[in-house]
Coordinates of C-alpha atoms in Angstrom, one line a residue:
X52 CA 0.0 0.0 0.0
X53 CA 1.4 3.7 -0.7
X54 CA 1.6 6.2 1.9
X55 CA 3.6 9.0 1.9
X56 CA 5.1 11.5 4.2
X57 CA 5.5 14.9 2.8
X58 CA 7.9 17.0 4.5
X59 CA 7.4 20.8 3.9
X60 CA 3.5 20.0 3.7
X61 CA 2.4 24.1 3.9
X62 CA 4.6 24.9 1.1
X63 CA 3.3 25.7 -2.5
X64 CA 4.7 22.8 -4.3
X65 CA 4.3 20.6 -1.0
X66 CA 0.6 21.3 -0.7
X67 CA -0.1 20.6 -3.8
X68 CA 1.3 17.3 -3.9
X69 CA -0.7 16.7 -1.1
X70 CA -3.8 17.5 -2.7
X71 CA -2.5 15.4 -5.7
X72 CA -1.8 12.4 -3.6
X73 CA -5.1 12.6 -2.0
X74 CA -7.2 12.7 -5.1
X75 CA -5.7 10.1 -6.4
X76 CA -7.1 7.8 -2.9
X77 CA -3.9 8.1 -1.6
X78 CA -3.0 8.6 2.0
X79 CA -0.7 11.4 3.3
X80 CA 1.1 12.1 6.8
X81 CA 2.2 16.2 6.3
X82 CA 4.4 17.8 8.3
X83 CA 5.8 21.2 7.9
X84 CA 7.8 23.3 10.9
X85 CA 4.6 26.0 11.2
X86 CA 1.1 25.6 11.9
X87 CA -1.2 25.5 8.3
X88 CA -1.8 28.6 7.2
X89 CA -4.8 30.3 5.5
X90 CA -7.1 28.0 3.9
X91 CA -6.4 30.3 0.7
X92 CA -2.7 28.9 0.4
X93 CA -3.7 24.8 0.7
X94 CA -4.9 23.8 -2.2
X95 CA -5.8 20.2 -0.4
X96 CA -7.9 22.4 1.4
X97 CA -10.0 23.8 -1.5
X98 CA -9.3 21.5 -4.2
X99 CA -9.4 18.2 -2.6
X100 CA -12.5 15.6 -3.2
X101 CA -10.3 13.3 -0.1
X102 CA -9.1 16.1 2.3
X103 CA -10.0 13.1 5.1
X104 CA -6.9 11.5 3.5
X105 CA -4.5 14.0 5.1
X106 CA -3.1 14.2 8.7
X107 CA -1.2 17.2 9.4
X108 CA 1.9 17.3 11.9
X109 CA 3.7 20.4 12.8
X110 CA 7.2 19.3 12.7
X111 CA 10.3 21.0 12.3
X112 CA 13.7 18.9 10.6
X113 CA 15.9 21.7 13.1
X114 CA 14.5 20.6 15.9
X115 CA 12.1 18.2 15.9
X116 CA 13.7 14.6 14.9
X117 CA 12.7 12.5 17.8
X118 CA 8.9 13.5 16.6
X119 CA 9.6 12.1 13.1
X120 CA 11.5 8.8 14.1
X121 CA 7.9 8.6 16.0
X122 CA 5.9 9.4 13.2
X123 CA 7.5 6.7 10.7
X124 CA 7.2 3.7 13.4
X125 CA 3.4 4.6 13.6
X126 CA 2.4 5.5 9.8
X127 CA 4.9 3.3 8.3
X128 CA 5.2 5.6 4.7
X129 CA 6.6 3.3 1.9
X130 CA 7.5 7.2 0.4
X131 CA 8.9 10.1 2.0
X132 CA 8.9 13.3 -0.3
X133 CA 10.7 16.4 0.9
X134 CA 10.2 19.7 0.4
X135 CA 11.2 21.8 3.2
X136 CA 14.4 23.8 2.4
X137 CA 15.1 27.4 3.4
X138 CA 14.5 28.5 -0.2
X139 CA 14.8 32.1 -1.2
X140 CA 17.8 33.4 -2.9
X141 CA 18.6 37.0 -1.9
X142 CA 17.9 36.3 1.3
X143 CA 20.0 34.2 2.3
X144 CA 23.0 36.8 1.2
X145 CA 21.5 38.4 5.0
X146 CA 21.3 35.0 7.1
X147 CA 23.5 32.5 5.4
X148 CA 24.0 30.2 8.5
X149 CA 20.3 29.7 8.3
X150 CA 20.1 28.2 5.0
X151 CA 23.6 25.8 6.1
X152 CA 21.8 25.4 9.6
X153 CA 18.6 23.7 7.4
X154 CA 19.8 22.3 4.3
X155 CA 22.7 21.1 5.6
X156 CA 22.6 20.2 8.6
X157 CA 19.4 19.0 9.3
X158 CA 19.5 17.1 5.8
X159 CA 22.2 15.6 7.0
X160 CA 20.3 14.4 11.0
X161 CA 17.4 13.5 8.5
X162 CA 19.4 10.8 6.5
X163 CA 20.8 9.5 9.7
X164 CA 17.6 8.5 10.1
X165 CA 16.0 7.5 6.6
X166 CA 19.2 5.3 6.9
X167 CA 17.6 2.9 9.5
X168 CA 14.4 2.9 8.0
X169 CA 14.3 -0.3 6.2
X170 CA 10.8 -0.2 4.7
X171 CA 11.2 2.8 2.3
X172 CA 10.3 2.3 -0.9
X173 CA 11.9 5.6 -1.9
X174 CA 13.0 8.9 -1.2
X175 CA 12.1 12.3 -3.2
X176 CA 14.2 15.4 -2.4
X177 CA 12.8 18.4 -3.6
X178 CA 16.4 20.7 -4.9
X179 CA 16.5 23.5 -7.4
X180 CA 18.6 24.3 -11.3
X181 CA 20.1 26.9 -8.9
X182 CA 23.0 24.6 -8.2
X183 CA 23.9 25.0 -11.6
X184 CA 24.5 28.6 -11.7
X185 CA 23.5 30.6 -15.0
X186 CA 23.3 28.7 -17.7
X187 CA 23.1 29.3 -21.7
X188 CA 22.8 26.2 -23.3
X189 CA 20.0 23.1 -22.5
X190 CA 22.3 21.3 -19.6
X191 CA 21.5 17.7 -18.4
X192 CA 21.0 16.2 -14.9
X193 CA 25.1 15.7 -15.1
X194 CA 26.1 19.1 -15.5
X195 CA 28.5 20.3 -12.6
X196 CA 27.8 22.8 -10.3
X197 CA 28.3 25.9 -9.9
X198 CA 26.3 27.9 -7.2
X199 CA 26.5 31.3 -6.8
X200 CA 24.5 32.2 -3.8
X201 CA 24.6 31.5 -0.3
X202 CA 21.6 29.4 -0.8
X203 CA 22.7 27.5 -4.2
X204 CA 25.6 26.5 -2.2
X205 CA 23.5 25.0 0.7
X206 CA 21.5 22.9 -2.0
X207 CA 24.4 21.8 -3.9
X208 CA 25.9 20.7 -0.6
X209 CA 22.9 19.1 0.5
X210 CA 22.7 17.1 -2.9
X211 CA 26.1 15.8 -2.8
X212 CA 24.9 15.0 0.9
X213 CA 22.6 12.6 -0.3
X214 CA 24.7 11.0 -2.9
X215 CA 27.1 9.5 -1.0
X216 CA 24.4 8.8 1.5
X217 CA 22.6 6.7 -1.4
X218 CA 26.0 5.5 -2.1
X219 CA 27.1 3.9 1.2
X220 CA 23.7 3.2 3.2
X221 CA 21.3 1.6 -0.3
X222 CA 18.8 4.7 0.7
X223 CA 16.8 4.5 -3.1
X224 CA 17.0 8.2 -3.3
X225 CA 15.5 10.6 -6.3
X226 CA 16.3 14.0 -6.7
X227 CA 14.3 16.5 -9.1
X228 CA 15.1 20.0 -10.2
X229 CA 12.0 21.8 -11.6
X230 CA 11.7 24.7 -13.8
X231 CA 10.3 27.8 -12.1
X232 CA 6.9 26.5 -10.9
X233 CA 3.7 28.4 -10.7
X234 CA 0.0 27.8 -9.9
X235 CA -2.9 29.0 -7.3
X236 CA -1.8 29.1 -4.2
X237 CA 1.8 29.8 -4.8
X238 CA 3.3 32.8 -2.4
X239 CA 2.0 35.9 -3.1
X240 CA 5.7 37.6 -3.4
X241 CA 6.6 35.8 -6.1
X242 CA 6.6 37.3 -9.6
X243 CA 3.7 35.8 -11.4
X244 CA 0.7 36.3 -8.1
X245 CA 3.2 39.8 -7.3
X246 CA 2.4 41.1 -11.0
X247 CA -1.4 40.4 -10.9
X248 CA -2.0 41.9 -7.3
X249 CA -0.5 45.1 -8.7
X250 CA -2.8 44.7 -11.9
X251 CA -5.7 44.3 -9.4
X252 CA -4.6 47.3 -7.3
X253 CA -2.3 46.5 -4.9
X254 CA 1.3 48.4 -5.1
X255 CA 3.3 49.0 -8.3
X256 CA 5.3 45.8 -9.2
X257 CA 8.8 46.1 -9.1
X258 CA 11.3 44.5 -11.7
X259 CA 15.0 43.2 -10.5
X260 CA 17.3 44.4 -13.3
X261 CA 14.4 45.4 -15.4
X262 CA 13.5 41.7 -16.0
X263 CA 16.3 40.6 -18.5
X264 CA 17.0 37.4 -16.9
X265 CA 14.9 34.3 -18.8
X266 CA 13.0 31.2 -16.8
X267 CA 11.0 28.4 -18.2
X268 CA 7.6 28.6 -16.2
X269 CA 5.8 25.4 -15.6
X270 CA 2.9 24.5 -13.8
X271 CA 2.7 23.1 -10.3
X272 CA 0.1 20.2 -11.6
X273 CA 2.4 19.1 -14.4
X274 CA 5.3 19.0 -11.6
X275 CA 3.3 17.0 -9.4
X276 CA 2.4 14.7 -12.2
X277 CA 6.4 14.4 -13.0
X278 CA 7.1 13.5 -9.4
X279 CA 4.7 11.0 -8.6
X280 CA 5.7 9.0 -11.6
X281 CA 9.5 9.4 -11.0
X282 CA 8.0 8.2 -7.2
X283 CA 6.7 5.4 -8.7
X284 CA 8.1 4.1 -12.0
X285 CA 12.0 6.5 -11.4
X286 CA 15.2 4.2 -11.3
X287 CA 16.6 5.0 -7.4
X288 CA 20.1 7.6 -7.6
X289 CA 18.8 9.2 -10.5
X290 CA 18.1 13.2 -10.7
X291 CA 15.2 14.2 -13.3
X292 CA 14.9 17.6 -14.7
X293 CA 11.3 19.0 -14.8
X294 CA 10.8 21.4 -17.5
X295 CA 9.1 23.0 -20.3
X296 CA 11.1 24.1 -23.9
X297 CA 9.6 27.7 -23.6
X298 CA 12.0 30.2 -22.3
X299 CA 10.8 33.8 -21.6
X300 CA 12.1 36.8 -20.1
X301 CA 10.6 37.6 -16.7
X302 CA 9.8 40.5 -18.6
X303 CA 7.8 39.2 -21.0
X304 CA 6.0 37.1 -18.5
X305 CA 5.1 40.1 -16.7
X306 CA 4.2 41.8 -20.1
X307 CA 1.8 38.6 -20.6
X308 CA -0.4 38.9 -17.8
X309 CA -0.8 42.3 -17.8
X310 CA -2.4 41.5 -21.6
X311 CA -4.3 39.1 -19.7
X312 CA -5.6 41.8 -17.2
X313 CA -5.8 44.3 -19.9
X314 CA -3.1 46.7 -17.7
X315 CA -0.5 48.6 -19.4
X316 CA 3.5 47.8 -18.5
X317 CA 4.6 51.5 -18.1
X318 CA 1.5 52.4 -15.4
X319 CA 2.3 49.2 -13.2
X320 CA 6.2 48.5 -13.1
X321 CA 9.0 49.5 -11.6
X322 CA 12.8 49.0 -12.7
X323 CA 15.5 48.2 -10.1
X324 CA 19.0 47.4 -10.1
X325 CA 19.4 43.6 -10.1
X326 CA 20.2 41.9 -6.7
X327 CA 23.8 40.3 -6.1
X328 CA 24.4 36.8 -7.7
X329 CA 21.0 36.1 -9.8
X330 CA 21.6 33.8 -12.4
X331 CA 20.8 35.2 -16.3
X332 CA 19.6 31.9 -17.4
X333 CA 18.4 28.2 -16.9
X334 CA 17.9 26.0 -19.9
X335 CA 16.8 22.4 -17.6
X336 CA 16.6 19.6 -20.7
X337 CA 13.9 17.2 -19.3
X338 CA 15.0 15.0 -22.2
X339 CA 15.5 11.9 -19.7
X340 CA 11.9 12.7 -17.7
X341 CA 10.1 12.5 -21.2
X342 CA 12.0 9.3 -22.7
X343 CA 12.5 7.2 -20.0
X344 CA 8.6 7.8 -18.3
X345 CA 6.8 9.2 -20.7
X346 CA 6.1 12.4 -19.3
X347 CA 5.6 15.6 -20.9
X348 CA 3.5 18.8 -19.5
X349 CA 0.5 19.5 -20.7
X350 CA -0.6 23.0 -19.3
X351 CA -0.1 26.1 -21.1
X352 CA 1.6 29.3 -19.3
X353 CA -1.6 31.8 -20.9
X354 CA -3.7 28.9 -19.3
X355 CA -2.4 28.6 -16.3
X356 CA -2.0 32.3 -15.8
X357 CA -5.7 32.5 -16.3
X358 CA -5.8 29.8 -13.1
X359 CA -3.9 32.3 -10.8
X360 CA -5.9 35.0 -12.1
X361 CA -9.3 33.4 -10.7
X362 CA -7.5 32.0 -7.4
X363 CA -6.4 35.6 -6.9
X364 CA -9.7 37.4 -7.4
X365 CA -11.5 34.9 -5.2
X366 CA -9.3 35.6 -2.1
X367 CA -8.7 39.4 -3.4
X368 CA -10.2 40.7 -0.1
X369 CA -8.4 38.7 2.2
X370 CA -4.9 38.9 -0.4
X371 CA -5.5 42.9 0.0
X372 CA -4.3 43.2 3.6
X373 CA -1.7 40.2 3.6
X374 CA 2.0 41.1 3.3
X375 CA 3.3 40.8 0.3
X376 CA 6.8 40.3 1.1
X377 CA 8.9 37.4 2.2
X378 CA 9.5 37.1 6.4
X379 CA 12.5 35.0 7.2
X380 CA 12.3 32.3 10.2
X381 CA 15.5 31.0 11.1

């Protein structure tokens, strides 16, 4: 029987694989290191037809271990899918010890763990293309690293972590690295819900180094379709890519759904300088995804844009008075 732990539950990608998991009859033990928050950012919580199907923990990797070695005598997952990371770039230029304190360190007291748990059928760790650095040709899964933040250094770290931990202990690990994801419920600083707030009225959007720097967008249900079969069907110490071919300037992305929201560029953005050590370019080839398990993404950016739109307007009310800005917690 599958049953899966999902570490980093209240985050956007996390949640959603929640809800995924649950639709599809599965059952789900989440944890994540703060209580839920609004109802508006868990999509299990408004998109589920098997919410019943999801227990919630608040549990935090830093501190919290005992709790967990609990947790997987009692639920017994045959996955475990992790999410959690301290996970925003700039930042982490301010409190760098955090970021080695979390994905380090506590990556590391996690596989001390995983490594005596002999009923695991496999384990999913959630990294990032930002181990790469910039990039300006298509790279593979075998492309060498070369962080240049703070944070890409703690992920790079952490993923040579769990190769040798594969390596010595048998732990059937999979890592992914996805495209930058979107969808509804995704945080409300990031650049795709940021740009239609400020179309709907909130404050004028703001554009790092006007933009230039190009991303493949993808959509959080074609991600959580990716790693469910890479759960399921993936070959154990392999990384997958998850990406889409269509590269766009964050610019033009922000250009695109203003068109959607029929707002003009000049009246709602900002130019700034860029911030220190952001990456021009990530060109992710999913080439081994999409031959070796048949998966492809089948949701168009206009589309999905159109599905953010509606979350947006539906919570608009409450999204009005919510802080639109990232808050650190060490």
């Amino acid at each position: 029987m599958q049953r899966f732990l999902i570490i980093g539950s209240n985050s956007f990608s996390g949640s959603h694989f929640c809800n995924f998991l649950a639709n599809k009859g599965i059952e789900v033990l989440a944890t994540s290191r703060s209580d839920e928050p609004h109802n508006s950012s868990l999509p299990y919580k408004w998109m589920s037809k098997n919410k019943n199907l999801i227990s919630f923990h608040r549990l935090d990797l830093n501190h919290d271990l005992e709790r967990l070695k609990e947790l997987l005598v009692s639920f017994k997952p045959s996955h475990i899918v992790n999410f959690a990371a301290q996970s925003m770039v700039a930042e982490s230029w301010i409190n760098p010890t955090d970021w080695m304190n979390t994905n380090i360190l506590a990556l590391t007291n996690l596989m001390e763990i995983i490594k005596n748990y002999p009923s695991l059928d496999r384990y999913i760790h959630i990294t990032t293309p930002e181990v790469y650095g910039s990039t300006d040709n298509y790279i593979s899964e075998g492309q060498h690293y070369n962080p240049s933040t703070p944070y890409a250094v703690s992920r790079a770290t952490g993923d040579m972590l769990l190769k040798i931990y594969s390596e010595q202990y048998g732990i059937p690990v999979n890592l992914t690295r996805a495209a930058n994801v979107y969808g509804p419920g995704q945080q409300l600083y990031r650049i795709i819900p940021r740009t239609i707030l400020a179309a709907l009225g909130a404050n004028r959007l703001r554009l790092d180094g006007g933009g230039k720097s190009k991303r493949s967008f993808i959509h959080i249900q074609d991600v959580c379709e990716a790693t469910y079969l890479i759960a399921m069907k993936g070959t154990a110490g392999e990384t997958y890519h998850i990406s889409t071919d269509d590269m766009f300037s964050i610019r033009d992305c922000v250009k695109s759904i203003l068109t959607l929201t029929n707002k003009n560029f000049e009246e709602i953005v900002e130019l700034g300088p860029e911030r220190p050590g952001k990456d021009a370019l990530y060109k992710l080839s999913s080439k081994k995804l999409r031959e070796t398990l048949g998966w492809n993404p089948s949701i168009n950016f206009d589309e999905g844009v159109k599905e953010v739109i509606h979350w947006i307007k539906t919570n608009l009310d409450y999204f009005m008075n919510v802080e639109l800005k990232y808050v650190h917690k060490a």
